[in-house]
């Protein structure tokens, strides 16, 4: 009898150690697999084993639906970022000091899990905290990441995960060099330099032409003084009905305008500018007196008519304006 009692007492420490061993071995088992392939590819069974309590480690699981028949564009866009995060984290924490395992559960492999969680959309990122140990939390419910703002980068998810893993290492993300982008950028630079060196002698006289820059400046001035930016800021309509079955080209009031109205005003300003420049520069160079007199009358008439039309438009915008010029009233 004493022999049996002593045998039982001697076996108690071994039983206690064996009771603690599975929880530790479970993390080491999944972490060793993650070192060769991260994130872990899960199914219903492995998901249950990985997230079941008790656990002294954290688990980040992405529940997704990657097959095209599900039409989850967000899932396919986020998957490369998730793979980058898990690989970078696992590579930077080979000893498992952060006590974190990454896993991916696709809908085709985890339909029962999706149904048990009541998930109707994807992707869903869950972070399970330890239920015991130095990093255990009181609430064992998993934390859920918010994807409402669209595709997320690996850096954004890394910040969210690190915020909930206090007192543990947070390996940095290392993005691989995008050689396609580097080659494309280098080729573009070399091609541009080659084009400039070959076409430079032909392009330089055009770029240095004063008339070209004068024309560009005049177009820009007319475009912006006529209210082009106002149209883009306010998203104004191009035209509107006048209430009588017709079309209204000009909006009443100084705080309203139409898209076509801007183009008409720019055309008026452009014609007035061209007529004034012609009178000041072109007409004095005409050698024939009769032709010069005719040009003065023509351009003077154009200026008069354009100012008359401009005043009539101004009266539409401001009904109390008293002045006008014939033939437009």
XYZ file of C-alpha atoms in Angstrom, residues 21-314:
294
model
C 3.247 20.347 -22.799
C 0.501 20.266 -25.500
C -0.168 24.029 -25.342
C 3.521 24.777 -25.775
C 4.009 22.130 -28.438
C 0.994 23.388 -30.362
C 2.569 26.812 -30.906
C 5.949 25.324 -31.757
C 4.273 22.972 -34.202
C 2.453 25.732 -36.073
C 5.415 28.122 -35.855
C 7.764 25.567 -37.403
C 5.328 25.127 -40.284
C 5.052 28.907 -40.680
C 8.832 29.198 -41.046
C 8.626 27.212 -44.279
C 5.299 28.577 -45.513
C 3.620 31.661 -44.104
C 0.748 32.378 -43.854
C -0.480 28.897 -43.011
C -3.156 27.526 -45.337
C -6.046 26.523 -43.084
C -9.203 24.462 -43.324
C -12.032 23.969 -40.836
C -10.100 21.390 -38.832
C -6.766 23.245 -38.667
C -8.569 26.525 -37.924
C -10.257 24.882 -34.940
C -6.970 23.476 -33.655
C -5.111 26.753 -34.118
C -7.682 29.002 -32.431
C -8.948 26.644 -29.735
C -8.377 27.485 -26.072
C -6.282 27.227 -24.035
C -3.528 28.953 -25.991
C -0.577 31.048 -24.875
C -0.024 32.636 -28.288
C -1.817 34.992 -30.676
C -3.337 34.060 -34.021
C -4.046 36.390 -36.961
C -6.419 34.723 -39.413
C -7.594 36.137 -42.730
C -10.927 34.705 -43.848
C -11.173 35.334 -47.564
C -12.758 34.185 -50.834
C -10.195 34.251 -53.629
C -11.961 32.293 -56.372
C -13.281 34.427 -59.209
C -16.771 32.950 -58.931
C -17.238 34.773 -55.622
C -16.434 38.161 -57.224
C -14.470 39.446 -54.221
C -12.188 42.058 -55.775
C -11.096 43.332 -52.357
C -9.980 39.809 -51.397
C -7.711 39.513 -54.430
C -6.293 43.009 -53.971
C -5.466 42.513 -50.295
C -4.012 38.981 -50.538
C -0.515 40.071 -51.766
C -0.313 42.590 -48.896
C -1.338 39.899 -46.392
C 1.257 37.481 -47.766
C 3.931 40.178 -47.555
C 3.037 41.001 -43.941
C 3.031 37.379 -42.774
C 6.273 36.475 -44.551
C 8.079 39.588 -43.283
C 6.870 39.041 -39.718
C 7.746 35.337 -39.653
C 11.154 35.929 -41.243
C 11.945 38.645 -38.690
C 10.770 36.476 -35.763
C 12.247 33.055 -36.453
C 12.489 32.267 -32.730
C 8.791 32.953 -32.227
C 9.334 35.600 -29.546
C 6.217 37.530 -30.610
C 4.081 34.400 -30.117
C 2.048 35.161 -33.250
C 0.928 32.804 -36.015
C -0.522 33.957 -39.352
C -3.102 31.902 -41.220
C -5.397 32.159 -44.234
C -8.753 30.409 -44.460
C -10.394 30.451 -47.885
C -14.152 30.044 -48.132
C -13.797 26.905 -50.230
C -11.800 25.249 -47.414
C -13.723 26.663 -44.450
C -17.426 26.879 -45.237
C -18.363 25.552 -41.802
C -16.203 28.174 -40.107
C -17.774 30.970 -42.141
C -21.229 29.691 -41.193
C -20.370 29.325 -37.507
C -19.055 32.916 -37.419
C -22.084 34.194 -39.330
C -19.943 35.861 -41.998
C -21.705 37.189 -45.091
C -18.811 39.194 -46.543
C -15.071 38.845 -47.061
C -12.288 39.550 -46.360
C -12.397 39.393 -42.570
C -9.259 39.629 -40.435
C -9.468 38.242 -36.895
C -6.833 38.528 -34.175
C -7.093 35.941 -31.375
C -5.305 36.898 -28.160
C -3.781 34.411 -25.663
C -6.142 32.947 -23.070
C -3.367 32.298 -20.559
C 0.290 33.094 -20.043
C 2.105 36.431 -19.673
C 0.233 38.065 -22.583
C -3.236 36.761 -21.782
C -6.225 39.133 -21.974
C -9.491 39.031 -20.072
C -11.702 39.055 -23.175
C -11.103 35.964 -25.297
C -13.270 37.203 -28.203
C -11.225 37.850 -31.382
C -10.532 41.399 -32.557
C -11.798 42.273 -36.044
C -10.012 44.543 -38.514
C -12.052 47.134 -40.394
C -11.974 46.920 -44.214
C -14.697 49.539 -44.793
C -12.175 51.999 -46.287
C -11.227 49.670 -49.122
C -7.963 47.803 -49.768
C -5.438 48.122 -46.963
C -1.655 48.044 -47.198
C 0.575 45.672 -45.297
C 1.916 48.612 -43.270
C -1.570 49.591 -42.092
C -2.401 46.070 -40.932
C 1.046 45.780 -39.330
C 0.351 48.883 -37.237
C -3.012 47.475 -36.145
C -1.540 44.101 -35.155
C 1.429 45.684 -33.344
C -0.912 47.953 -31.384
C -2.557 44.889 -29.840
C 0.693 43.021 -29.120
C 2.149 45.118 -26.335
C 5.459 44.055 -24.851
C 6.340 41.823 -27.800
C 8.665 42.282 -30.794
C 7.136 43.718 -33.963
C 9.282 42.749 -36.992
C 9.332 45.333 -39.756
C 7.946 44.835 -43.247
C 10.520 44.467 -46.016
C 9.077 44.928 -49.463
C 10.959 43.161 -52.251
C 12.531 45.284 -54.950
C 10.172 45.699 -57.885
C 12.626 45.047 -60.687
C 9.982 45.548 -63.373
C 9.356 49.071 -62.108
C 13.093 49.785 -61.831
C 13.751 48.571 -65.379
C 10.744 50.470 -66.743
C 11.836 53.671 -64.969
C 15.433 53.333 -66.186
C 14.288 52.633 -69.743
C 11.967 55.642 -69.668
C 14.740 57.942 -68.438
C 17.228 56.696 -71.032
C 14.623 56.928 -73.799
C 13.709 60.465 -72.787
C 17.358 61.559 -72.713
C 17.973 59.965 -76.111
C 14.913 61.649 -77.598
C 15.937 65.046 -76.207
C 19.491 64.727 -77.504
C 18.277 63.813 -81.009
C 15.260 66.119 -81.253
C 16.762 68.972 -79.223
C 18.057 70.988 -82.200
C 14.588 70.880 -83.767
C 12.558 71.453 -80.605
C 14.645 74.273 -79.142
C 13.608 76.930 -81.703
C 9.949 76.006 -81.139
C 10.270 76.186 -77.369
C 12.035 79.561 -77.574
C 9.424 81.041 -79.921
C 7.861 84.102 -78.264
C 4.672 83.931 -80.311
C 4.047 80.368 -79.114
C 4.326 81.348 -75.459
C 2.251 84.471 -76.063
C -0.515 82.324 -77.560
C -0.377 79.803 -74.694
C -0.455 82.614 -72.139
C -3.394 84.293 -73.861
C -5.378 81.042 -73.995
C -4.676 80.379 -70.315
C -5.698 83.909 -69.330
C -8.940 83.724 -71.310
C -9.684 80.259 -69.948
C -9.325 81.159 -66.291
C -10.776 84.672 -66.375
C -13.927 83.289 -67.998
C -14.637 80.999 -65.009
C -13.196 77.616 -66.037
C -12.091 76.709 -62.497
C -15.470 77.771 -61.109
C -17.095 75.121 -63.308
C -14.794 72.382 -62.006
C -15.239 73.382 -58.362
C -19.025 73.790 -58.469
C -19.717 71.050 -61.057
C -22.101 73.347 -62.938
C -24.388 72.083 -65.745
C -23.434 72.763 -69.345
C -26.797 74.439 -70.194
C -30.249 74.597 -68.579
C -33.855 75.005 -69.676
C -35.466 78.448 -69.607
C -38.852 77.132 -68.422
C -40.511 77.780 -71.780
C -39.162 74.806 -73.699
C -35.989 76.595 -74.784
C -32.373 76.598 -73.650
C -30.799 79.136 -71.319
C -27.155 79.860 -72.086
C -26.519 82.360 -69.284
C -27.363 81.926 -65.588
C -28.681 84.932 -63.710
C -26.698 86.219 -60.750
C -22.982 86.475 -60.070
C -22.758 83.204 -58.119
C -24.150 81.015 -60.943
C -22.996 80.121 -64.426
C -23.199 77.370 -67.033
C -20.439 75.523 -68.837
C -21.407 76.909 -72.258
C -21.568 80.398 -70.765
C -17.869 80.140 -69.877
C -16.974 79.204 -73.448
C -19.030 82.083 -74.911
C -17.427 84.618 -72.555
C -13.940 83.271 -73.367
C -14.693 83.586 -77.105
C -15.848 87.192 -76.622
C -12.726 88.087 -74.670
C -10.568 86.371 -77.282
C -12.202 88.216 -80.181
C -11.916 91.556 -78.361
C -8.232 90.861 -77.642
C -7.526 89.877 -81.249
C -9.326 92.966 -82.587
C -7.421 95.271 -80.221
C -4.069 93.681 -81.120
C -4.855 93.979 -84.810
C -5.735 97.669 -84.486
C -2.571 98.365 -82.487
C -0.061 96.259 -84.428
C -1.370 95.079 -87.786
C -3.345 98.026 -89.130
C -0.501 100.617 -88.828
C 1.662 98.407 -91.047
C -0.820 98.487 -93.947
C 0.698 100.673 -96.655
C -2.453 101.314 -98.708
C -4.527 104.142 -97.101
C -7.875 102.802 -98.326
C -7.176 99.302 -97.090
C -5.950 100.701 -93.798
C -9.120 102.793 -93.398
C -11.297 99.783 -94.200
C -9.399 97.666 -91.635
C -9.915 100.352 -88.969
C -13.656 100.411 -89.678
C -13.943 96.614 -89.641
C -11.985 96.053 -86.433
C -13.597 99.061 -84.781
C -17.019 97.640 -85.673
C -16.052 94.229 -84.254
C -14.970 95.837 -80.974
C -18.186 97.890 -80.792
C -20.436 94.894 -81.446
C -18.543 92.675 -78.991
C -18.740 95.299 -76.239
C -22.446 95.713 -76.953
C -22.962 91.950 -76.618
C -20.753 91.837 -73.494
C -22.865 94.564 -71.837
C -26.053 92.657 -72.678
C -24.620 89.549 -70.998
C -23.665 91.633 -67.993
